[in-house]
Short mmCIF file of C-alpha atoms in Angstrom, two decimals:
data_model
loop_
_atom_site.label_atom_id
_atom_site.label_comp_id
_atom_site.label_asym_id
_atom_site.label_seq_id
_atom_site.Cartn_x
_atom_site.Cartn_y
_atom_site.Cartn_z
CA MET A 1 -21.58 5.44 7.52
CA ALA A 2 -19.51 2.42 6.43
CA TYR A 3 -16.19 4.15 6.90
CA LEU A 4 -16.96 4.64 10.60
CA ASP A 5 -18.15 1.09 11.33
CA GLY A 6 -16.87 -0.01 14.70
CA ILE A 7 -15.88 3.49 15.81
CA ASP A 8 -17.56 5.05 18.84
CA LEU A 9 -18.53 8.59 17.87
CA PRO A 10 -19.02 11.47 20.25
CA PRO A 11 -22.56 12.89 20.34
CA SER A 12 -23.36 15.34 17.55
CA SER A 13 -26.41 17.53 17.10
CA SER A 14 -25.77 18.57 13.49
CA ASP A 15 -27.59 16.91 10.60
CA GLU A 16 -26.04 16.05 7.24
CA GLY A 17 -26.12 18.75 4.62
CA GLU A 18 -24.99 22.36 4.56
CA VAL A 19 -24.28 23.64 8.05
CA GLU A 20 -23.93 27.38 8.64
CA LEU A 21 -21.84 28.14 11.69
CA GLN A 22 -23.05 31.46 13.04
CA ASN A 23 -20.92 31.68 16.16
CA VAL A 24 -17.58 29.92 16.22
CA GLU A 25 -17.24 30.43 19.99
CA ASP A 26 -20.41 28.35 20.50
CA VAL A 27 -18.93 25.45 18.55
CA ILE A 28 -15.41 25.09 19.89
CA GLU A 29 -14.14 25.82 23.35
CA PRO A 30 -10.83 27.56 23.96
CA ALA A 31 -7.90 25.19 24.16
CA GLN A 32 -7.02 24.18 27.71
CA PRO A 33 -3.44 24.28 29.01
CA ALA A 34 -1.52 21.14 28.15
CA GLN A 35 -1.50 18.62 30.96
CA GLN A 36 0.32 15.86 29.08
CA PRO A 37 3.10 15.85 26.48
CA PHE A 38 1.76 16.29 22.96
CA LEU A 39 2.65 16.40 19.29
CA ARG A 40 1.18 19.41 17.49
CA PHE A 41 0.44 19.57 13.76
CA LYS A 42 1.00 23.31 13.63
CA SER A 43 0.49 24.28 10.01
CA ALA A 44 0.26 23.18 6.38
CA GLN A 45 1.37 25.91 3.98
CA VAL A 46 1.14 25.70 0.20
CA ARG A 47 4.08 27.56 -1.31
CA TRP A 48 3.36 26.58 -4.86
CA PRO A 49 4.49 24.06 -6.03
CA ARG A 50 5.85 23.08 -2.61
CA ILE A 51 3.91 22.18 0.54
CA ARG A 52 5.46 22.71 3.94
CA PHE A 53 4.17 20.92 7.05
CA THR A 54 5.21 22.12 10.50
CA TYR A 55 5.09 20.03 13.68
CA THR A 56 6.20 20.70 17.23
CA VAL A 57 6.69 18.51 20.28
CA CYS A 58 5.17 20.29 23.28
CA ASP A 59 5.48 23.57 21.34
CA ALA A 60 9.26 23.44 21.50
CA GLU A 61 11.50 23.47 18.42
CA GLU A 62 9.67 23.23 15.08
CA ILE A 63 10.18 20.25 12.78
CA HIS A 64 9.40 20.62 9.10
CA SER A 65 8.44 18.22 6.34
CA GLU A 66 8.05 19.15 2.69
CA CYS A 67 6.09 17.74 -0.23
CA PHE A 68 6.89 18.56 -3.85
CA LEU A 69 4.13 18.49 -6.46
CA PRO A 70 4.71 16.98 -9.94
CA ASP A 71 6.28 19.37 -12.45
CA GLU A 72 3.30 19.03 -14.80
CA ILE A 73 0.95 20.27 -12.07
CA ALA A 74 3.40 22.92 -10.92
CA CYS A 75 3.39 24.43 -14.42
CA GLN A 76 -0.38 24.85 -14.27
CA GLY A 77 -0.11 27.18 -11.32
CA PRO A 78 -2.35 27.16 -8.24
CA PRO A 79 -6.10 26.71 -8.82
CA ARG A 80 -8.12 29.85 -9.41
CA GLU A 81 -11.55 28.47 -8.60
CA ALA A 82 -12.53 29.02 -4.96
CA GLU A 83 -14.09 25.55 -4.56
CA LYS A 84 -11.05 23.82 -6.05
CA GLN A 85 -8.76 25.86 -3.82
CA GLN A 86 -10.80 24.86 -0.78
CA ARG A 87 -10.60 21.18 -1.74
CA LEU A 88 -6.87 21.57 -2.27
CA ASP A 89 -6.44 23.03 1.22
CA ILE A 90 -8.43 20.16 2.75
CA ALA A 91 -6.47 17.54 0.79
CA VAL A 92 -3.17 19.12 1.87
CA LEU A 93 -4.29 18.95 5.51
CA HIS A 94 -4.95 15.24 5.14
CA VAL A 95 -1.57 14.54 3.58
CA GLY A 96 -0.07 16.25 6.61
CA LEU A 97 -2.13 14.09 8.96
CA VAL A 98 -0.50 10.98 7.48
CA VAL A 99 2.99 12.54 7.53
CA LEU A 100 2.35 13.18 11.23
CA ALA A 101 2.81 9.43 11.83
CA TRP A 102 6.54 9.73 11.04
CA TYR A 103 6.95 12.38 13.76
CA TRP A 104 4.72 10.61 16.26
CA MET A 105 6.97 7.54 16.07
CA ALA A 106 9.84 9.78 17.14
CA CYS A 107 8.12 10.91 20.35
CA GLY A 108 5.21 8.54 21.10
CA HIS A 109 3.02 11.08 22.90
CA LYS A 110 -0.58 10.11 23.56
CA ARG A 111 -1.96 13.55 22.69
CA VAL A 112 -2.05 14.86 19.12
CA VAL A 113 -3.17 18.47 18.67
CA VAL A 114 -4.25 19.58 15.19
CA SER A 115 -3.86 23.31 14.60
CA ALA A 116 -3.32 23.17 10.83
CA GLY A 117 -7.00 22.81 9.97
CA TYR A 118 -10.40 21.77 11.21
CA LEU A 119 -11.68 18.22 11.70
CA ASP A 120 -15.21 17.52 12.87
CA PRO A 121 -15.97 14.76 15.43
CA GLU A 122 -16.52 12.10 12.75
CA GLN A 123 -13.19 12.89 11.16
CA VAL A 124 -11.44 12.88 14.53
CA ALA A 125 -12.86 9.40 15.17
CA TRP A 126 -11.57 8.20 11.77
CA TRP A 127 -8.05 9.47 12.42
CA GLU A 128 -7.95 8.04 15.94
CA TRP A 129 -8.93 4.68 14.44
CA PHE A 130 -6.25 5.05 11.76
CA TYR A 131 -3.46 5.95 14.17
CA ALA A 132 -4.28 3.10 16.57
CA HIS A 133 -3.97 0.47 13.82
CA CYS A 134 -1.05 2.25 12.19
CA PHE A 135 0.96 2.24 15.45
CA ALA A 136 0.25 -1.39 16.45
CA GLU A 137 3.52 -2.66 14.98
CA PHE A 138 5.36 0.22 16.64
CA ALA A 139 3.86 -0.89 19.95
CA VAL A 140 5.27 -4.41 19.58
CA VAL A 141 8.74 -3.17 18.67
CA ASN A 142 8.87 -0.54 21.42
CA ASN A 143 6.92 -2.40 24.13
CA PHE A 144 4.00 0.06 24.17
CA THR A 145 0.52 -0.88 25.38
CA GLU A 146 -2.71 -0.45 23.46
CA GLU A 147 -3.62 2.49 25.69
CA GLN A 148 -0.38 4.26 24.77
CA ILE A 149 -0.97 4.04 21.01
CA ARG A 150 -4.65 4.99 21.15
CA VAL A 151 -3.82 8.64 20.69
CA SER A 152 -6.29 11.38 21.52
CA VAL A 153 -6.73 13.79 18.59
CA GLU A 154 -7.64 17.32 19.71
CA VAL A 155 -8.53 20.08 17.27
CA ASP A 156 -7.91 23.68 18.21
CA SER A 157 -8.40 25.14 14.73
CA PRO A 158 -11.78 26.83 14.17
CA PRO A 159 -14.15 25.33 11.61
CA ARG A 160 -14.89 26.99 8.30
CA ARG A 161 -17.94 29.21 8.04
CA SER A 162 -19.59 26.62 5.79
CA VAL A 163 -18.99 22.90 6.18
CA HIS A 164 -20.41 20.56 3.56
CA VAL A 165 -20.99 16.88 4.34
CA MET A 166 -21.23 14.61 1.30
CA ASP A 167 -23.77 11.89 0.70
CA ALA A 168 -22.60 8.71 2.43
CA ALA A 169 -23.64 6.39 -0.43
CA PRO A 170 -20.63 4.82 -2.21
CA ALA A 171 -21.81 5.82 -5.67
CA ARG A 172 -19.73 4.57 -8.59
CA VAL A 173 -18.03 7.16 -10.75
CA PRO A 174 -20.17 7.27 -13.93
CA CYS A 175 -17.42 6.72 -16.49
CA ALA A 176 -17.13 4.33 -19.39
CA PRO A 177 -13.70 2.64 -19.47
CA GLY A 178 -12.52 4.53 -22.54
CA ALA A 179 -13.42 7.86 -21.01
CA ALA A 180 -12.12 7.19 -17.50
CA ARG A 181 -9.07 9.11 -16.33
CA VAL A 182 -7.17 6.70 -14.12
CA LEU A 183 -4.21 7.47 -11.90
CA CYS A 184 -2.23 4.25 -11.41
CA LEU A 185 0.15 4.27 -8.46
CA LEU A 186 3.64 3.07 -9.35
CA GLY A 187 5.55 1.18 -6.69
CA GLY A 188 8.16 -0.32 -8.96
CA GLY A 189 7.13 -3.90 -8.21
CA LYS A 190 5.15 -6.56 -10.01
CA ASP A 191 1.79 -5.55 -8.47
CA SER A 192 1.55 -2.11 -10.06
CA LEU A 193 2.65 -3.57 -13.40
CA VAL A 194 -0.14 -6.15 -13.28
CA VAL A 195 -2.63 -3.37 -12.46
CA HIS A 196 -1.38 -1.39 -15.45
CA GLN A 197 -1.84 -4.43 -17.71
CA MET A 198 -5.37 -5.02 -16.39
CA LEU A 199 -6.31 -1.40 -17.07
CA GLN A 200 -4.92 -1.61 -20.59
CA ASP A 201 -6.88 -4.82 -21.20
CA ALA A 202 -10.02 -2.90 -20.15
CA GLY A 203 -9.33 -0.19 -22.74
CA VAL A 204 -7.79 2.36 -20.36
CA MET A 205 -4.38 3.98 -20.74
CA PRO A 206 -3.62 5.13 -17.17
CA THR A 207 -1.19 7.76 -15.96
CA TRP A 208 1.45 6.67 -13.49
CA LEU A 209 1.96 8.48 -10.18
CA TYR A 210 5.21 7.85 -8.39
CA VAL A 211 5.82 9.27 -4.91
CA GLY A 212 9.47 9.38 -3.91
CA ASP A 213 11.08 9.35 -0.50
CA GLY A 214 13.39 12.20 -1.46
CA GLN A 215 13.35 14.49 -4.50
CA GLN A 216 15.70 12.47 -6.70
CA GLU A 217 14.55 8.91 -5.96
CA PHE A 218 12.77 8.46 -9.29
CA GLN A 219 15.45 10.22 -11.33
CA GLU A 220 18.22 8.09 -9.81
CA SER A 221 16.51 4.72 -10.40
CA TRP A 222 17.13 3.24 -13.84
CA ARG A 223 14.56 0.55 -13.07
CA LEU A 224 11.69 2.97 -12.42
CA GLN A 225 12.49 4.93 -15.55
CA ALA A 226 12.69 1.73 -17.63
CA VAL A 227 9.30 0.57 -16.31
CA VAL A 228 7.64 3.86 -17.24
CA GLN A 229 9.24 3.96 -20.68
CA ARG A 230 8.30 0.39 -21.58
CA SER A 231 4.75 0.74 -20.27
CA GLY A 232 3.88 3.47 -22.77
CA SER A 233 2.18 5.58 -20.10
CA SER A 234 3.22 9.01 -18.92
CA ALA A 235 4.25 9.52 -15.30
CA LEU A 236 3.71 12.20 -12.70
CA VAL A 237 6.38 12.32 -10.01
CA MET A 238 6.03 13.89 -6.59
CA SER A 239 8.14 13.44 -3.47
CA HIS A 240 8.49 13.97 0.28
CA ASP A 241 11.37 15.28 2.35
CA PHE A 242 10.93 14.23 5.98
CA GLN A 243 13.93 16.21 7.29
CA ASN A 244 15.55 13.00 8.49
CA GLU A 245 18.30 14.69 10.50
CA ALA A 246 15.76 16.39 12.75
CA LEU A 247 13.81 13.15 13.02
CA LEU A 248 16.92 11.20 13.96
CA LYS A 249 17.78 13.72 16.68
CA LEU A 250 14.30 13.42 18.17
CA ARG A 251 14.37 9.61 18.01
CA LYS A 252 17.69 9.46 19.84
CA SER A 253 16.36 11.62 22.65
CA LYS A 254 13.41 9.26 23.13
CA LYS A 255 15.23 6.01 22.26
CA LEU A 256 12.31 4.84 20.12
CA ARG A 257 12.53 2.58 17.08
CA PRO A 258 10.30 3.71 14.20
CA CYS A 259 8.65 1.00 12.10
CA GLY A 260 5.56 0.31 10.04
CA HIS A 261 5.29 3.77 8.51
CA PRO A 262 1.98 4.11 6.61
CA TRP A 263 3.52 4.69 3.18
CA ALA A 264 0.55 3.24 1.27
CA ALA A 265 -1.82 5.60 3.08
CA LEU A 266 0.46 8.56 2.39
CA VAL A 267 0.68 7.75 -1.31
CA GLY A 268 -3.10 7.32 -1.38
CA PHE A 269 -3.77 10.78 0.06
CA ASP A 270 -1.07 12.22 -2.23
CA ALA A 271 -2.99 10.70 -5.13
CA VAL A 272 -6.20 12.38 -3.99
CA LEU A 273 -4.39 15.71 -4.03
CA VAL A 274 -3.13 15.04 -7.57
CA ALA A 275 -6.57 13.84 -8.69
CA ILE A 276 -8.17 17.08 -7.48
CA LEU A 277 -5.58 19.24 -9.24
CA HIS A 278 -5.33 17.22 -12.46
CA GLY A 279 -8.89 15.93 -12.89
CA PHE A 280 -8.61 12.15 -12.44
CA ASP A 281 -11.69 9.99 -11.93
CA TYR A 282 -10.05 6.88 -10.43
CA ILE A 283 -7.09 6.08 -8.22
CA ALA A 284 -5.97 2.49 -8.85
CA VAL A 285 -3.64 0.83 -6.36
CA GLY A 286 -2.16 -2.68 -6.35
CA ASN A 287 -2.91 -4.00 -2.87
CA GLU A 288 -3.44 -7.75 -2.88
CA ARG A 289 -5.74 -10.00 -0.85
CA SER A 290 -3.00 -11.28 1.46
CA ALA A 291 -2.56 -7.75 2.85
CA ASN A 292 -5.76 -8.43 4.81
CA TYR A 293 -3.87 -10.88 7.00
CA GLY A 294 -1.85 -9.65 9.95
CA ASN A 295 1.33 -10.78 11.67
CA ASP A 296 -0.24 -13.22 14.18
CA LEU A 297 0.29 -10.72 16.97
CA HIS A 298 -2.00 -8.49 19.02
CA VAL A 299 -1.54 -5.37 21.11
CA GLY A 300 -4.49 -5.57 23.45
CA SER A 301 -7.54 -5.75 21.19
CA LEU A 302 -5.64 -4.54 18.11
CA GLU A 303 -4.32 -6.94 15.49
CA VAL A 304 -0.82 -6.11 14.30
CA ASN A 305 -0.71 -5.88 10.50
CA HIS A 306 2.39 -4.47 8.82
CA GLN A 307 0.21 -4.02 5.72
CA PHE A 308 -2.71 -2.43 7.56
CA ASP A 309 -2.97 0.47 5.09
CA LYS A 310 -3.09 -2.04 2.21
CA SER A 311 -5.89 -4.09 3.78
CA PHE A 312 -9.48 -4.07 2.57
CA ASP A 313 -10.57 -2.73 5.95
CA PHE A 314 -8.49 0.37 5.34
CA GLU A 315 -9.26 0.54 1.61
CA SER A 316 -13.04 0.48 2.09
CA ARG A 317 -12.98 3.07 4.87
CA MET A 318 -10.61 5.34 2.98
CA HIS A 319 -12.76 4.99 -0.15
CA MET A 320 -15.77 6.28 1.77
CA TYR A 321 -13.78 8.99 3.53
CA ILE A 322 -12.50 10.33 0.21
CA ARG A 323 -15.99 10.31 -1.30
CA ARG A 324 -17.53 12.11 1.67
CA ARG A 325 -14.80 14.46 2.80
CA LEU A 326 -12.26 15.13 0.09
CA ALA A 327 -13.24 14.45 -3.52
CA PRO A 328 -16.74 13.11 -4.27
CA GLY A 329 -15.81 12.54 -7.91
CA VAL A 330 -12.75 10.37 -7.19
CA TYR A 331 -12.99 6.57 -6.86
CA TYR A 332 -10.19 4.94 -4.83
CA PHE A 333 -9.77 1.16 -5.19
CA SER A 334 -7.32 -1.72 -5.41
CA ALA A 335 -7.36 -3.59 -8.69
CA LEU A 336 -5.84 -6.69 -7.06
CA LYS A 337 -7.84 -7.18 -3.89
CA HIS A 338 -9.62 -10.18 -5.43
CA LEU A 339 -6.31 -12.02 -6.00
CA TRP A 340 -3.67 -13.75 -3.90
CA GLU A 341 0.01 -12.90 -4.38
CA VAL A 342 0.65 -16.28 -5.96
CA GLN A 343 -2.04 -15.54 -8.58
CA ILE A 344 -0.60 -12.08 -9.24
CA ALA A 345 2.85 -13.60 -9.74
CA TRP A 346 1.41 -15.97 -12.35
CA LEU A 347 -0.23 -13.04 -14.12
CA PHE A 348 2.98 -11.05 -14.00
CA CYS A 349 5.08 -13.83 -15.50
CA ARG A 350 2.44 -14.54 -18.13
CA ARG A 351 1.56 -11.00 -19.19
CA SER A 352 4.33 -8.67 -18.02
CA GLY A 353 7.42 -10.79 -18.54
CA THR A 354 9.17 -8.00 -20.45
CA PHE A 355 9.56 -6.21 -17.09
CA LEU A 356 11.32 -9.07 -15.29
CA ASP A 357 14.70 -7.38 -15.63
CA ALA A 358 13.43 -3.95 -14.55
CA PHE A 359 10.90 -4.33 -11.72
CA ILE A 360 12.04 -4.24 -8.09
CA SER A 361 10.34 -4.84 -4.73
CA CYS A 362 13.29 -4.75 -2.33
CA ASN A 363 13.34 -2.16 0.45
CA GLU A 364 17.14 -2.34 0.79
CA SER A 365 17.73 -1.83 -2.90
CA ASN A 366 20.48 0.79 -3.23
CA GLY A 367 18.18 3.50 -4.50
CA LEU A 368 15.69 1.11 -6.14
CA ASN A 369 18.39 -0.16 -8.48
CA GLU A 370 19.53 -3.59 -7.20
CA TRP A 371 18.00 -6.47 -5.25
CA CYS A 372 19.83 -6.88 -1.93
CA CYS A 373 19.29 -10.67 -2.14
CA ASP A 374 19.40 -10.86 1.64
CA CYS A 375 16.05 -9.70 3.06
CA GLU A 376 12.78 -11.59 3.56
CA LYS A 377 11.10 -9.52 0.84
CA CYS A 378 13.69 -10.61 -1.73
CA CYS A 379 13.23 -14.23 -0.69
CA PHE A 380 9.46 -13.94 -0.93
CA VAL A 381 9.45 -12.44 -4.43
CA PHE A 382 12.08 -14.95 -5.60
CA ALA A 383 9.87 -17.81 -4.39
CA LEU A 384 6.79 -16.38 -6.13
CA LEU A 385 8.56 -16.05 -9.46
CA ALA A 386 10.31 -19.42 -9.17
CA ALA A 387 6.90 -21.08 -9.11
CA TRP A 388 6.39 -19.99 -12.74
CA VAL A 389 9.89 -19.26 -14.07
CA SER A 390 12.93 -21.46 -13.51
CA PRO A 391 15.05 -20.45 -10.49
CA GLY A 392 18.03 -20.12 -12.81
CA ASP A 393 16.22 -17.55 -14.92
CA VAL A 394 14.97 -15.70 -11.86
CA ALA A 395 18.56 -15.63 -10.60
CA THR A 396 19.67 -13.76 -13.72
CA TYR A 397 17.28 -10.94 -12.81
CA PHE A 398 18.18 -10.90 -9.12
CA GLY A 399 21.91 -11.36 -9.66
CA LYS A 400 21.96 -14.43 -7.41
CA ASN A 401 20.12 -17.73 -6.93
CA LEU A 402 18.53 -17.35 -3.51
CA PHE A 403 17.70 -21.07 -3.43
CA GLU A 404 21.41 -21.88 -3.30
CA SER A 405 22.26 -19.78 -0.24
CA PRO A 406 22.31 -21.67 3.12
CA LYS A 407 22.24 -18.45 5.12
CA LEU A 408 18.84 -17.56 3.65
CA LEU A 409 17.16 -20.67 5.01
CA HIS A 410 16.07 -18.73 8.10
CA ASN A 411 14.31 -16.20 5.87
CA PHE A 412 12.30 -18.94 4.17
CA HIS A 413 11.52 -20.50 7.55
CA SER A 414 10.20 -17.13 8.67
CA LEU A 415 8.07 -16.74 5.54
CA LEU A 416 6.62 -20.21 6.12
CA GLY A 417 5.82 -19.37 9.73
CA ILE A 418 8.11 -22.04 11.16
CA SER A 419 10.92 -19.84 12.44
CA ARG A 420 12.39 -20.88 15.77
CA LYS A 421 12.83 -17.28 16.86
CA ARG A 422 9.33 -16.08 16.03
CA ALA A 423 6.59 -18.06 14.32
CA VAL A 424 4.87 -14.97 12.95
CA LYS A 425 4.53 -13.33 9.55
CA PRO A 426 7.55 -11.03 9.02
CA PHE A 427 7.14 -7.25 9.27
CA GLU A 428 7.37 -6.97 5.49
CA CYS A 429 4.91 -6.67 2.61
CA VAL A 430 4.81 -10.39 1.95
CA GLY A 431 2.10 -12.97 1.39
CA THR A 432 0.68 -15.58 3.72
CA PRO A 433 2.60 -18.72 4.75
CA ASP A 434 0.21 -20.81 2.63
CA GLU A 435 1.12 -18.83 -0.49
CA VAL A 436 4.82 -19.21 0.28
CA MET A 437 4.38 -22.95 0.83
CA LEU A 438 2.54 -23.34 -2.48
CA SER A 439 5.10 -21.28 -4.43
CA LEU A 440 8.04 -23.21 -2.98
CA TRP A 441 6.30 -26.54 -3.60
CA LEU A 442 5.65 -25.63 -7.25
CA ALA A 443 9.29 -24.59 -7.65
CA HIS A 444 10.39 -27.84 -5.98
CA GLU A 445 8.24 -29.96 -8.28
CA ALA A 446 9.64 -28.17 -11.32
CA SER A 447 13.20 -28.68 -10.07
CA ARG A 448 12.70 -32.44 -9.99
CA PHE A 449 12.84 -32.40 -13.79
CA SER A 450 15.77 -30.01 -14.03
CA PRO A 451 19.21 -31.36 -15.00
CA ASP A 452 20.62 -29.18 -12.20
CA GLY A 453 18.56 -31.00 -9.58
CA ILE A 454 16.72 -29.58 -6.59
CA PRO A 455 18.36 -26.45 -5.10
CA LEU A 456 19.66 -26.59 -1.53
CA VAL A 457 16.94 -24.41 0.01
CA LEU A 458 14.10 -26.33 -1.63
CA ALA A 459 15.65 -29.66 -0.63
CA SER A 460 15.98 -28.46 2.98
CA LEU A 461 12.46 -27.12 3.56
CA PRO A 462 9.41 -29.18 4.65
CA LEU A 463 7.22 -28.66 1.60
CA ASP A 464 5.01 -31.76 1.60
CA ASP A 465 1.92 -29.70 2.44
CA GLY A 466 2.30 -27.51 -0.63
CA LYS A 467 -0.04 -29.55 -2.78
CA ARG A 468 -2.85 -28.95 -0.27
CA HIS A 469 -2.84 -25.24 -1.14
CA LEU A 470 -3.37 -25.59 -4.89
CA GLY A 471 -6.89 -24.26 -4.40
CA LEU A 472 -5.42 -20.79 -3.90
CA LEU A 473 -4.73 -20.64 -7.64
CA CYS A 474 -8.44 -20.70 -8.44
CA ASP A 475 -9.68 -18.69 -5.47
CA TYR A 476 -11.54 -15.40 -5.88
CA ASN A 477 -12.17 -12.78 -3.21
CA PRO A 478 -15.54 -11.02 -3.67
CA ALA A 479 -14.70 -8.39 -1.01
CA ASN A 480 -13.31 -5.78 -3.36
CA LEU A 481 -14.08 -2.36 -4.83
CA LEU A 482 -13.39 -3.16 -8.48
CA PRO A 483 -15.27 -0.76 -10.79
CA GLU A 484 -17.94 -2.47 -12.85
CA TRP A 485 -15.96 -2.01 -16.05
CA LEU A 486 -12.94 -3.79 -14.54
CA ALA A 487 -14.64 -6.52 -12.50
CA PRO A 488 -14.89 -10.06 -13.95
CA GLN A 489 -18.13 -10.49 -15.86
CA LYS A 490 -18.32 -14.23 -15.26
CA SER A 491 -18.48 -16.24 -12.08
CA ARG A 492 -14.84 -17.05 -12.63
CA SER A 493 -12.43 -14.62 -14.25
CA SER A 494 -10.21 -15.49 -17.19
CA VAL A 495 -7.36 -15.39 -14.70
CA GLN A 496 -8.92 -18.20 -12.69
CA GLU A 497 -9.73 -20.21 -15.80
CA GLY A 498 -6.14 -19.96 -16.92
CA LEU A 499 -4.80 -21.00 -13.55
CA ASP A 500 -7.23 -23.90 -13.49
CA ASP A 501 -5.25 -25.49 -16.29
CA HIS A 502 -2.36 -25.95 -13.86
CA VAL A 503 -4.28 -28.03 -11.36
CA GLN A 504 -7.10 -29.90 -13.12
CA ASP A 505 -5.04 -32.97 -13.94
CA MET A 506 -2.36 -33.57 -11.32
CA SER A 507 -1.46 -36.89 -12.98
CA ALA A 508 -0.05 -34.91 -15.91
CA LEU A 509 1.99 -32.63 -13.65
CA GLY A 510 5.27 -34.33 -14.51
CA GLN A 511 4.75 -33.88 -18.24
CA LYS A 512 3.92 -30.21 -17.73
CA TRP A 513 6.98 -29.54 -15.61
CA THR A 514 9.26 -31.49 -17.97
CA ALA A 515 8.53 -28.98 -20.72
CA PHE A 516 8.69 -26.11 -18.27
CA TRP A 517 12.36 -25.26 -18.87
CA SER A 518 12.16 -24.62 -22.58
CA ASN A 519 8.78 -22.92 -22.84
CA ALA A 520 6.89 -20.18 -21.07
CA MET A 521 4.32 -21.69 -18.71
CA SER A 522 1.31 -20.37 -20.61
CA ASP A 523 2.65 -21.67 -23.95
CA THR A 524 3.35 -25.08 -22.44
CA LEU A 525 -0.13 -25.44 -21.07
CA ALA A 526 -1.72 -24.24 -24.28
CA ALA A 527 0.24 -26.86 -26.22
CA LEU A 528 -0.71 -29.60 -23.77
CA LYS A 529 -4.35 -28.62 -24.03
CA MET A 530 -4.23 -28.82 -27.83
CA ASP A 531 -2.55 -32.25 -27.68
CA GLU A 532 -5.22 -33.54 -25.33
CA ALA A 533 -7.92 -32.26 -27.68
#
């Protein structure tokens, strides 16, 4: 069972297949009185088209969280088929298990009691693994030990009369590209737009799924609406309401600082729910290769990775979990796991340039409308784009040239891993220091031929090692779950071949960058190649 690799399972006497449970009392013992503080997942109720999750801390005051299904699905009404209804109930339970992380970070109790539905021992082991890695960043910020974040998941809900265990083999969904129904997760940034372009190139017109933190997040963002309109794809919109006032009250009583919420995991399980209700074959996410790399910190034996739920470790285990436990006909994968962020940025500028004024990746963005131009994420994305588009042009989209701001130097130091305060990767969804170094070096080399000269930030940073990382542009990661119809058919993809043109002849670099300012990078290189021929 690949999704349970490295997890110690409790002994089990049941075999795979259809298991008839004749006597529930023989299977689960009565719950024992609580000896330690605990967080209880009390219930998950579908009040169509709304889902209400209820949690309690030590069975005191209830805390509620709500999820709102897309209008298009709401209009269909609840499923009538018994099997589909059962899968819906199971999927809802799993969405609630991810939402639980928000409430756990407000109390930090080692015991988690699940009363909203049944989990067998294998599933319990999966969720204990998930929570431990999910809470590693929280442990660093709140000075918790590994033992404190290795929560114990107890289930006091009886199992169903019939429990079906799927085949463990990761079979591919048997769909030709033209016939595949693909749900493409929209984050608003460059990654999801590159995924959308890749799917279109493969002959697939995907449907967007946007999950909002609040009911009106999508409706109040002109950028998100512009992206959907220009893409030509339809969009399904769902949202969560975490009852933030109740959460804030609980946090204050415990004096804990929440961080590293597993939003990517939540959106993934939301997508499974939508796929079951709306009949999608694939769930395509845009999690890049650099998400596999943590923050150079450990909590005991656990690596801290702010992007844990975007890593291939999580992706591969979740893929198998979905196939076995939730939706055997749904294929979950990242379309970008074979690429570095610096490669994705090149693709975005080359193929999706019409979205430069609309996309946004800032987490402090005034309702996903404006770049804050102050955070490490803004600095990272600015650096990526400035490797392929002039900093002046990038500044028109951001509203400010981040390379001309002295106060942002510490952000770039942090991204490069040379910060005096902490030489670790920031707790943001950013790439590796090597990718940052390469992007800044490329932008610096281009600026040498600009009449405006080299910007202050680029002139102040130690970028001499940038050239050493040029190999990243042609690198390919084989550890991915790309469907056969989307995977490169050659040993090197067309993406790599295109990027190769940038680095094959370093002696001609000056000529290439000289023409950089008046032409798009791809057009410049194409012209140079024709001249050489």
